[in-house]
Structures are given as C-alpha cells and as structure tokens.
CSV table of C-alpha atoms in Angstrom, one decimal:
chain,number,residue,atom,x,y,z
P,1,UNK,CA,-68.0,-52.6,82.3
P,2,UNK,CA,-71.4,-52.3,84.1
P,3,UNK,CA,-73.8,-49.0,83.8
P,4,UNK,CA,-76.6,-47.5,85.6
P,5,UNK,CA,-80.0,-47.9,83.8
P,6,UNK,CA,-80.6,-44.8,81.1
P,7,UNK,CA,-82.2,-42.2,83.1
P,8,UNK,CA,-80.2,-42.4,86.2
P,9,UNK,CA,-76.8,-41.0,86.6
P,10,UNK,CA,-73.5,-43.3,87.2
P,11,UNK,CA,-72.8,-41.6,89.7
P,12,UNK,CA,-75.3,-39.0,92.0
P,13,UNK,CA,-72.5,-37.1,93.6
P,14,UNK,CA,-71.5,-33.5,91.5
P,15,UNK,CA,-67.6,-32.8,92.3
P,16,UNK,CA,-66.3,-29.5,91.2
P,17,UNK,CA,-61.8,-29.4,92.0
P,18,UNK,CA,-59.3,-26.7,91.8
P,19,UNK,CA,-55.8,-28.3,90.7
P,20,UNK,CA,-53.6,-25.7,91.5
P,21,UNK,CA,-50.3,-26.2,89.8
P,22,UNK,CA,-46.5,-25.2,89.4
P,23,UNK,CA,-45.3,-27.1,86.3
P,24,UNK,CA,-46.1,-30.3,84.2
P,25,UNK,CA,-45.2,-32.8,86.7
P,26,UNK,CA,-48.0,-31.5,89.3
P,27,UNK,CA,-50.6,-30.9,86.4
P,28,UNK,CA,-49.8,-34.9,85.1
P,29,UNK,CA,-50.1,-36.0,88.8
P,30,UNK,CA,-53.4,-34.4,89.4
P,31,UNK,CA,-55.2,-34.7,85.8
P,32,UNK,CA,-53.9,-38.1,84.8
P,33,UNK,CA,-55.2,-40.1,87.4
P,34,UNK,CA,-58.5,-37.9,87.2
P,35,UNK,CA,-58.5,-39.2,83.5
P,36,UNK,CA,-57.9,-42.8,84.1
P,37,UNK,CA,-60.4,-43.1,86.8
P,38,UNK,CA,-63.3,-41.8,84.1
P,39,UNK,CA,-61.7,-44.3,81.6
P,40,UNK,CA,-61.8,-47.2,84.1
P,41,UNK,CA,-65.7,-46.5,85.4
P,42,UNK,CA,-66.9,-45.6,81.9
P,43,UNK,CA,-67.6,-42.2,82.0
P,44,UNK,CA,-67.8,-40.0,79.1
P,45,UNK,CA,-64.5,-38.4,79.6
P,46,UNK,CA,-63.3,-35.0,78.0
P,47,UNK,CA,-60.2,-33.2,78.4
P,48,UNK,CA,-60.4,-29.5,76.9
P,49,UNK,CA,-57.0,-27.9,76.8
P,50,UNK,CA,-54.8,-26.0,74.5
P,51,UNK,CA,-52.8,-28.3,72.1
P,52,UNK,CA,-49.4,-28.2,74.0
P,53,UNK,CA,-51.6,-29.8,77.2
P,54,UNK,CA,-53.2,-32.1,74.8
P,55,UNK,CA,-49.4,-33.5,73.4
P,56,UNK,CA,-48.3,-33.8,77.2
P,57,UNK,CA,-51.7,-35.8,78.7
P,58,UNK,CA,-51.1,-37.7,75.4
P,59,UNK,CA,-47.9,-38.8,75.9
P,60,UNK,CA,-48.6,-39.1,79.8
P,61,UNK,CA,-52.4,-41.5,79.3
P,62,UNK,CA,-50.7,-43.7,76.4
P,63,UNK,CA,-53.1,-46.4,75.0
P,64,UNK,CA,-56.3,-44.5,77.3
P,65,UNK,CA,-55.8,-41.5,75.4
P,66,UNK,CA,-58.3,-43.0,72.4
P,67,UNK,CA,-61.2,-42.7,75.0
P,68,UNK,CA,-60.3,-39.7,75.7
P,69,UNK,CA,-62.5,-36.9,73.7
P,70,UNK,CA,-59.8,-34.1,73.8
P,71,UNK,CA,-61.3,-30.3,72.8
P,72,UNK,CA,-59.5,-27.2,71.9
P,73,UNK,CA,-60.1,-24.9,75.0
P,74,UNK,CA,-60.0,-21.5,73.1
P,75,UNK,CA,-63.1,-23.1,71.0
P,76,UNK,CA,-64.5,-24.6,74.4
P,77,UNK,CA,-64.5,-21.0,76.4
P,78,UNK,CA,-66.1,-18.8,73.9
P,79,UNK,CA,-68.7,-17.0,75.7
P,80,UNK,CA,-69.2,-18.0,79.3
P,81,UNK,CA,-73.5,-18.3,79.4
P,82,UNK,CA,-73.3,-20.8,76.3
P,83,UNK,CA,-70.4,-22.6,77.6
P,84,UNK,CA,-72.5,-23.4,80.9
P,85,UNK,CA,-75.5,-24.1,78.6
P,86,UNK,CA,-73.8,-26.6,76.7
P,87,UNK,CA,-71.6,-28.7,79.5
P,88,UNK,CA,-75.0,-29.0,81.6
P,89,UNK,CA,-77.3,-30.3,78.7
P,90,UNK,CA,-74.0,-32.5,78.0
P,91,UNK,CA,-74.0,-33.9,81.6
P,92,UNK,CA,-77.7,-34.1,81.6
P,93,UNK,CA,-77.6,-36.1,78.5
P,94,UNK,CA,-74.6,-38.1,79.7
P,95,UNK,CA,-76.9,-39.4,83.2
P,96,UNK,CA,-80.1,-40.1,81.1
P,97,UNK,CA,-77.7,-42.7,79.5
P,98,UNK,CA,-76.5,-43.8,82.6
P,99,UNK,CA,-72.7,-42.3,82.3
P,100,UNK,CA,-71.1,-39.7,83.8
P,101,UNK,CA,-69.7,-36.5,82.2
P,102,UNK,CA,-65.9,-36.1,83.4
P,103,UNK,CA,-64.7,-32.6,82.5
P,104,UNK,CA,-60.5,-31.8,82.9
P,105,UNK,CA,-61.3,-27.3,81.6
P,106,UNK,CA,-57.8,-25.6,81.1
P,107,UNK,CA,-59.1,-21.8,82.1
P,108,UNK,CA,-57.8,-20.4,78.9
P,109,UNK,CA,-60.2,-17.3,79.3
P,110,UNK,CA,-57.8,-16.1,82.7
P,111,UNK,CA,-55.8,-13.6,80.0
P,112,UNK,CA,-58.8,-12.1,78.6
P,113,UNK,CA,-60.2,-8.8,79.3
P,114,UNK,CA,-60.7,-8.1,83.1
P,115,UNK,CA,-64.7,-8.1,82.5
P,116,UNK,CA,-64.7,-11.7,80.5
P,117,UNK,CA,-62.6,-12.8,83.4
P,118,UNK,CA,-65.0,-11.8,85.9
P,119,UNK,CA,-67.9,-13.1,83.8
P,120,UNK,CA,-66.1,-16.7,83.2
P,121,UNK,CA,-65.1,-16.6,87.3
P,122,UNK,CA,-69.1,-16.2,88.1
P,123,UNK,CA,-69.7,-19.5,85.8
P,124,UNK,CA,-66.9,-21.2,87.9
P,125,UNK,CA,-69.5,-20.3,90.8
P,126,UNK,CA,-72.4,-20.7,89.8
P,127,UNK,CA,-72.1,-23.7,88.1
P,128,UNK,CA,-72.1,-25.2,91.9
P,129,UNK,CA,-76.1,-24.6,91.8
P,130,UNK,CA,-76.2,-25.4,88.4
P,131,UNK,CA,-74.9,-29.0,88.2
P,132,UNK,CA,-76.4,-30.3,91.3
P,133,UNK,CA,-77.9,-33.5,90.6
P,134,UNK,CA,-76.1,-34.0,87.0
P,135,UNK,CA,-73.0,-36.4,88.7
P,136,UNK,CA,-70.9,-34.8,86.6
P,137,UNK,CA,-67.2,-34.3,88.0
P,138,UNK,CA,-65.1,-31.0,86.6
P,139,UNK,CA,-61.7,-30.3,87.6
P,140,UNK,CA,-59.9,-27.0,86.7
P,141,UNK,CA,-56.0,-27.0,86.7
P,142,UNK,CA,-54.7,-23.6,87.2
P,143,UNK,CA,-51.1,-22.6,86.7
P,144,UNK,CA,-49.2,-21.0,89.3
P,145,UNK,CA,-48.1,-18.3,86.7
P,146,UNK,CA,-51.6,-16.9,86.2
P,147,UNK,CA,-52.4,-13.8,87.7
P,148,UNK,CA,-52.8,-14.0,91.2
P,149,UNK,CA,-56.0,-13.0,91.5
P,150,UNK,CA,-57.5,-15.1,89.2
P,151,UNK,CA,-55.7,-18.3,91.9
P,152,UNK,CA,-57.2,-16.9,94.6
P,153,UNK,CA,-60.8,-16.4,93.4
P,154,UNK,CA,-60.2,-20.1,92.2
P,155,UNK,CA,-60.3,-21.3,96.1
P,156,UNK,CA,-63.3,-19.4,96.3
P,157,UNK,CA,-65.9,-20.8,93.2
P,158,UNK,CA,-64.6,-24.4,93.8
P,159,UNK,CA,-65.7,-26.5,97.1
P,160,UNK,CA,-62.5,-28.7,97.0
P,161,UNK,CA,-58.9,-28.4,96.1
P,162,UNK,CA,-56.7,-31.6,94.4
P,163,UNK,CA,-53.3,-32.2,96.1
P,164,UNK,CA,-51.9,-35.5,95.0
P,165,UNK,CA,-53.9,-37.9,95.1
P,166,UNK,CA,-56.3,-36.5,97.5
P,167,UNK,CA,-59.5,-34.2,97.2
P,168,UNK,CA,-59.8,-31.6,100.4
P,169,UNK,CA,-62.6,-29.5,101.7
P,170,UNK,CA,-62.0,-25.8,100.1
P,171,UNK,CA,-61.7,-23.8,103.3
P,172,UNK,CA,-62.0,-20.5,100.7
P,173,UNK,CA,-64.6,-21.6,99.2
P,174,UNK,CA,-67.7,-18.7,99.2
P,175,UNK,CA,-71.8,-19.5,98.7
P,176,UNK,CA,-71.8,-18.8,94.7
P,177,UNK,CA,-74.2,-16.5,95.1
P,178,UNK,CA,-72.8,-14.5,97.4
P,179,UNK,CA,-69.4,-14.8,95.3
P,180,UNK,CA,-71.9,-13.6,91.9
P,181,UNK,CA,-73.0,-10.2,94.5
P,182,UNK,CA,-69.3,-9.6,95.3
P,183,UNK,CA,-68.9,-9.4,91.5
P,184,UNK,CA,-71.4,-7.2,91.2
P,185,UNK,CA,-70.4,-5.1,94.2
P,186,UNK,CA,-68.5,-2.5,92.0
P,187,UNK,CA,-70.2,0.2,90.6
P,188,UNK,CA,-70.4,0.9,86.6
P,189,UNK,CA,-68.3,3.5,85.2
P,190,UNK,CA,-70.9,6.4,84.4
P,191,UNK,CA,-72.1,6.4,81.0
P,192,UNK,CA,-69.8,8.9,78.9
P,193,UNK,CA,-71.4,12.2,78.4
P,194,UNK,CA,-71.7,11.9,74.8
P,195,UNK,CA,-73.8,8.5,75.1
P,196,UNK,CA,-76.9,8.6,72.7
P,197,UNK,CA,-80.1,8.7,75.4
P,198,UNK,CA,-83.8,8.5,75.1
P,199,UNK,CA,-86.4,8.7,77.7
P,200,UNK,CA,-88.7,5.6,77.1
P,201,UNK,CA,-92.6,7.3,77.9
P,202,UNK,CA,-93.9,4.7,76.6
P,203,UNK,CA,-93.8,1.0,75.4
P,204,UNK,CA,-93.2,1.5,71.5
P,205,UNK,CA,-91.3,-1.3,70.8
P,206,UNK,CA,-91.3,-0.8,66.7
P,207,UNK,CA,-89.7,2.7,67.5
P,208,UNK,CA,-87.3,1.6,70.1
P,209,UNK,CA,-85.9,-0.9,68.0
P,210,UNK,CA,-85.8,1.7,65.0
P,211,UNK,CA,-83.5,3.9,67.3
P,212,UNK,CA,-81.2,0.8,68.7
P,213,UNK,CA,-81.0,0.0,64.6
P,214,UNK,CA,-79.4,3.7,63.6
P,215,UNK,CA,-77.1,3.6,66.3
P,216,UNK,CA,-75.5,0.4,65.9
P,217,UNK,CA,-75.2,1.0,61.9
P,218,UNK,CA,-73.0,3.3,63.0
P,219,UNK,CA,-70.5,1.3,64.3
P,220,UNK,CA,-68.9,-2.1,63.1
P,221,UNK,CA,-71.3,-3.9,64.7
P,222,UNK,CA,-71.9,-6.7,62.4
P,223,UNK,CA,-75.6,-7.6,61.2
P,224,UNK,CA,-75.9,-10.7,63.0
P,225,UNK,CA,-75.3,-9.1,66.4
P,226,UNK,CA,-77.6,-6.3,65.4
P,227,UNK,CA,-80.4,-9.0,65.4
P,228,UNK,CA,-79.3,-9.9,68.5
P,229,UNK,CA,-79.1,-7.0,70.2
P,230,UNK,CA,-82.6,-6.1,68.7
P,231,UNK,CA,-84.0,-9.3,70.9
P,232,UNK,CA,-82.0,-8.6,74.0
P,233,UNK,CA,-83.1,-4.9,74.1
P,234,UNK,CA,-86.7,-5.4,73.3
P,235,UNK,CA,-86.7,-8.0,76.5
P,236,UNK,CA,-84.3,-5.6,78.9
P,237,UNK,CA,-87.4,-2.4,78.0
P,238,UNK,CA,-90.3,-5.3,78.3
P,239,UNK,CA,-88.8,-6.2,81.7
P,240,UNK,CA,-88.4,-2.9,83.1
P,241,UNK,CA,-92.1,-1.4,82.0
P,242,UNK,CA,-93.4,-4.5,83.1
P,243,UNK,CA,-91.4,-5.0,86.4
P,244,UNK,CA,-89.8,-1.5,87.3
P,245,UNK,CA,-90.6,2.3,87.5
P,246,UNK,CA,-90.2,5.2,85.7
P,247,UNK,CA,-88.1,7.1,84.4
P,248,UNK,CA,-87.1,4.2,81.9
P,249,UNK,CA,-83.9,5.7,80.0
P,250,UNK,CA,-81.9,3.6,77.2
P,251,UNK,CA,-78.6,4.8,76.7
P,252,UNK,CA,-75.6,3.3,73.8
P,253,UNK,CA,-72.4,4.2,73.3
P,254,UNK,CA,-69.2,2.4,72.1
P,255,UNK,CA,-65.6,2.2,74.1
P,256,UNK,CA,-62.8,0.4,74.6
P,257,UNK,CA,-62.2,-1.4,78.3
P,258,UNK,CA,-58.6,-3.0,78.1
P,259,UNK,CA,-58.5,-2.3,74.2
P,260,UNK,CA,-61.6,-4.5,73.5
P,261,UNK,CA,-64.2,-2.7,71.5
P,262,UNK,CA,-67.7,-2.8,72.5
P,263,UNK,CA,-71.0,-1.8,71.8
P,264,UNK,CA,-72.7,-1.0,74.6
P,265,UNK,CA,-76.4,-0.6,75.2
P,266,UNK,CA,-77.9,0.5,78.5
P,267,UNK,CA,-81.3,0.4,79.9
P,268,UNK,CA,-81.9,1.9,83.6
P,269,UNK,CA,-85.5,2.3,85.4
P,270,UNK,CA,-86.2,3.9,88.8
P,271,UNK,CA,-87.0,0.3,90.3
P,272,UNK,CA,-85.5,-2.2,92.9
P,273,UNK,CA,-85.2,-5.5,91.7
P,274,UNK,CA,-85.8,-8.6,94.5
P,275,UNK,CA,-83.3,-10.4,96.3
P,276,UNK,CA,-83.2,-14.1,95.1
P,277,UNK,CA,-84.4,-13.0,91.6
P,278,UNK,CA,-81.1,-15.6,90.1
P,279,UNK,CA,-80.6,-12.5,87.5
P,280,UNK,CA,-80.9,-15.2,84.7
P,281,UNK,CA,-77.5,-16.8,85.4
P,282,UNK,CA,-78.5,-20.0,85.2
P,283,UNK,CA,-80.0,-22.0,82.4
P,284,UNK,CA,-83.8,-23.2,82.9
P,285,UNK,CA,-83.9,-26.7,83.3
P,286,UNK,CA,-86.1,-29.1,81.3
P,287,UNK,CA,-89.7,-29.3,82.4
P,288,UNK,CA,-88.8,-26.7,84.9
P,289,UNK,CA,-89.3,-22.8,85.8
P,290,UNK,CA,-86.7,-20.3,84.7
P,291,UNK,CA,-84.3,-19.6,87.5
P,292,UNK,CA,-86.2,-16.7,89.6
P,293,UNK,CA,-89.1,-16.4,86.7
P,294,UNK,CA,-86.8,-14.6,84.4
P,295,UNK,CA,-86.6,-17.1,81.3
P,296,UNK,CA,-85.6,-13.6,79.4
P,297,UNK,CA,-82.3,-12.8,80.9
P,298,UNK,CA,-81.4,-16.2,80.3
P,299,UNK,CA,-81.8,-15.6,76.9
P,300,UNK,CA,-80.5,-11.8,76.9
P,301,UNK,CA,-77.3,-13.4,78.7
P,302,UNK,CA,-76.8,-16.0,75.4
P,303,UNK,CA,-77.2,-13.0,73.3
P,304,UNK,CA,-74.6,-10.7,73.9
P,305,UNK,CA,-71.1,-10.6,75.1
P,306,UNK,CA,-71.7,-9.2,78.3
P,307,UNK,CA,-74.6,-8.7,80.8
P,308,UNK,CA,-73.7,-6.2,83.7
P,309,UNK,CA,-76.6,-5.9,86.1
P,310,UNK,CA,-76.9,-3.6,89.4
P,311,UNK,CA,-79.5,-3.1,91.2
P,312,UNK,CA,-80.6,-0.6,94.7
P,313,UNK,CA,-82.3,2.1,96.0
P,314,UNK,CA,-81.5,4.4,93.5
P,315,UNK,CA,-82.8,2.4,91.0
P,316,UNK,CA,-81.9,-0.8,88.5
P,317,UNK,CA,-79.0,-0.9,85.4
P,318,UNK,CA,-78.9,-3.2,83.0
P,319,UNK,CA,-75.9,-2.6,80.7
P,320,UNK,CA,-75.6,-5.0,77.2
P,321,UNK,CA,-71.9,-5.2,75.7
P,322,UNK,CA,-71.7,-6.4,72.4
P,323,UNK,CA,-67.6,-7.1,71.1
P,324,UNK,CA,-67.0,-5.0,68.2
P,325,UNK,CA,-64.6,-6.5,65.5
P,326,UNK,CA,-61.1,-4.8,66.2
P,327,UNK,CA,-59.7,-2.2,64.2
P,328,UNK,CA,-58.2,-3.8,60.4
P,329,UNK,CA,-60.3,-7.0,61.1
P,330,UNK,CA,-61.1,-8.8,58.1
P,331,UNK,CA,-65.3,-9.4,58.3
C-alpha cells in the first residue's frame, strides 16, 4: 500500500453521496463496495450505523470488516454543530497523514424532533463548503421508509446520488447556502405572552447574567447547561450592542415543540444583519478567520441545542434552545 506524503491528502477530490434505498440488498450494493474501495486504497474507513446495520455490513465485508472502525450512530449524531466539528478536524487530521477519511453516516437523527431534523439537514448542506479541500468522501444511505421529506431534501444537500455502482450528478441538488436561507425562510412562532422580558439599556453583563441565572433555576435546566447558556447569552447581547440597534430585548421562556422540553432564551435588536455574514455555521479553520468574522456564533452554536437566527427589516432574532430533561428523568 503506497500513501501520499503527511500533509497532503490521498486523495484532493471531496465527494459527498446520497444512497437512497428500499431494503438490505440495495443498502449492501451501494455501501459495501464504498467500504471495500476505502479498505483497498488505505483510507481511514468508518462506518457509523445502528447495531442491526453494523451485523449486516459485517456479515456482508467478511474478513475487511477488522479495518473497518464501525460507530454507534445514535452516539455519532448527538448535536449537529459538534458532529460537523469533529468529522472535519478528523478528515483534516486524516490528510495531514496522508489518508483519506471515508465516512458511510446512517441518518439516525431523521425521527427526531422536526427542528433537530432541520438543524442536522443544514449540516448535510453545509458541510459541502465545509469539507472542500479535506478529500474526504461521505455517503449517506437513506431508507425509503423515512419520511418523505426528509428523501427529498436529501437530493438537495448532496451533489451526487449512488445507483449501483455508479455516482450521478444530483440534478436536485441546491447551493448550501441558499438551502440554509430556505431553512430559515419560516418565521418563529411569537414568543408566548407570558415570556420573562427585559429591555437591555445598557451593556451590564454582571446583571444580565444574574437575570438569565434566576430564570433558568427555575426550570430543570441542569447546572452544566446553565454555564453554557451563561457564555452563549453574554456573546448573543455582546454581538447585538456591538453590531445592532436598539431596542435590545432578551426574552426566556420554556415549551414543548413535538413533546421536547426546552429552554428557550431570546435576544432581538432593531438591526439588519449582512448578507454573506455565514451566521457561524461553519467551524473556523486552523490558522484561518472565523467564517464571516463571527468566531462567537460558532461557539454559541456548540453551546446549546439549538440556534434559530432571522434576520430583516424589521430587525434581527436570535433564539437559544436549550433541551430540558423530560418529565420523570433520572439526573
């Protein structure tokens, strides 16, 4: 087996696939030979799937299944910003040592709540811009029986489809940043009346975070995402005194989208952000600038569950969802 010298990638050319599939025998016939190719070429080769898809690629790779690093996809998709984080400075790792970073990601999150699916179908775009240059290749088998809409948006965050043995041009496949706009095209629900509110009149941080504190001791909110929500507030207020206009209003309040709990923290300023501005969905590179000069919602987005952004003439929201544990839940 030859390599590439450490510091270049095996191969320069990113590939991001859709496998749509109807049943084992088309997932084996698209994944396997996907498998076996990184085996052959010496890639670093990972298959994240849920244990029934491990047994049957198991069964299906034989004696290539022991270079095979096979992870537990509920564990893989946690939270979509650190997901992304992690599989890029894996792939960027991988082509400093002169391998390739071969992904097979079962899309375990497309049951979850309809705003975690949204979030996890923006990665699936974005991660177009992201990995340019890594020479990784990903491909994403999704099963006939998921929701429908979840298959359709697949043809539009991935530039090629799998059918066989062949890779196709995507003729559904959308700019991902114009696919992230669409997913910010609908407008947030209004906060309930009852939301706690407070007209920020000025930059007080120690107070501000005083306030945030008493709320979210009143919920379940456990201490560890109280520190975290204390960091990704204080940066959301920084940004919008230092970047928007008045009137700067926080509002929290707690409810329950498709039964999942959340805290939810909002901060909304009379401004307009600009176009192009990346809205911190992408990880800042090594040695690089944060994606649009905003290193903080980077961050803000590794901190909580969910960031919701919109932004236009009537001003800019930035809403902060934090999961709460679920009712009876042991801490």
């Amino acid at each position: 087996m030859t390599t590439s010298p450490a510091g270049t990638a095996a191969s320069d050319s990113f590939t991001h696939r859709v496998l749509p599939y109807d049943g084992p025998g088309q997932l084996l016939a698209g994944a396997v030979p996907f498998l076996l190719d990184g085996v052959d070429v010496g890639d670093r080769v990972l298959a994240v799937c849920r244990p029934d898809r491990e047994s049957l690629l198991r069964d299906a790779l034989g004696p290539a299944a022991e270079s095979i690093e096979f992870t537990d996809a509920a564990t893989w998709y946690g939270h979509p910003s650190r997901t992304l984080a992690d599989c890029l400075s894996d792939a960027d790792d991988t082509a400093w040592r002169g391998r390739r970073l071969r992904v097979l990601g079962d899309p375990v999150w497309a049951r979850r709540s309809r705003l975690e699916v949204v979030e996890w179908q923006r990665v699936e775009a974005v991660l177009n811009v992201a990995f340019r240059g890594t020479g990784a290749a990903l491909l994403c088998p999704y099963e006939a029986s998921l929701p429908a809409g979840v298959v359709a948006a697949a043809r539009r965050t991935h530039p090629e489809t799998v059918r066989g043995a062949r890779a196709v041009p995507n003729p559904g496949f959308v700019d991902p940043w114009a696919y992230s706009a669409q997913c910010d095209a609908e407008p947030l629900p209004r906060p309930p009346a009852g939301a706690d509110t407070l007209k920020l009149e000025r930059p007080d941080l120690f107070w501000l975070r005083a306030y945030v504190t008493d709320y979210a001791r009143s919920t379940p909110l456990p201490e560890d995402d109280l520190q975290r929500l204390l960091v990704a507030v204080t940066e959301v207020v920084t940004n919008a005194w230092r970047h928007g206009e008045p009137p700067i209003v926080l509002r929290m309040w707690t409810d329950a989208p498709d039964g999942v709990p959340a805290l939810v923290c909002e901060v909304s300023d009379g401004g307009r952000w600009a176009s192009g501005s990346g809205y911190g969905l992408i990880p800042p590179r090594p040695g690089g600038p944060a994606s649009g000069g905003r290193f903080g919602l980077w961050a803000v987005r590794l901190l909580c569950s969910i960031v919701q952004i919109r932004t236009g003439d009537g001003g800019s929201v930035v809403r902060l969802r934090l999961a709460l544990p679920e009712p009876g839940a042991k801490g």
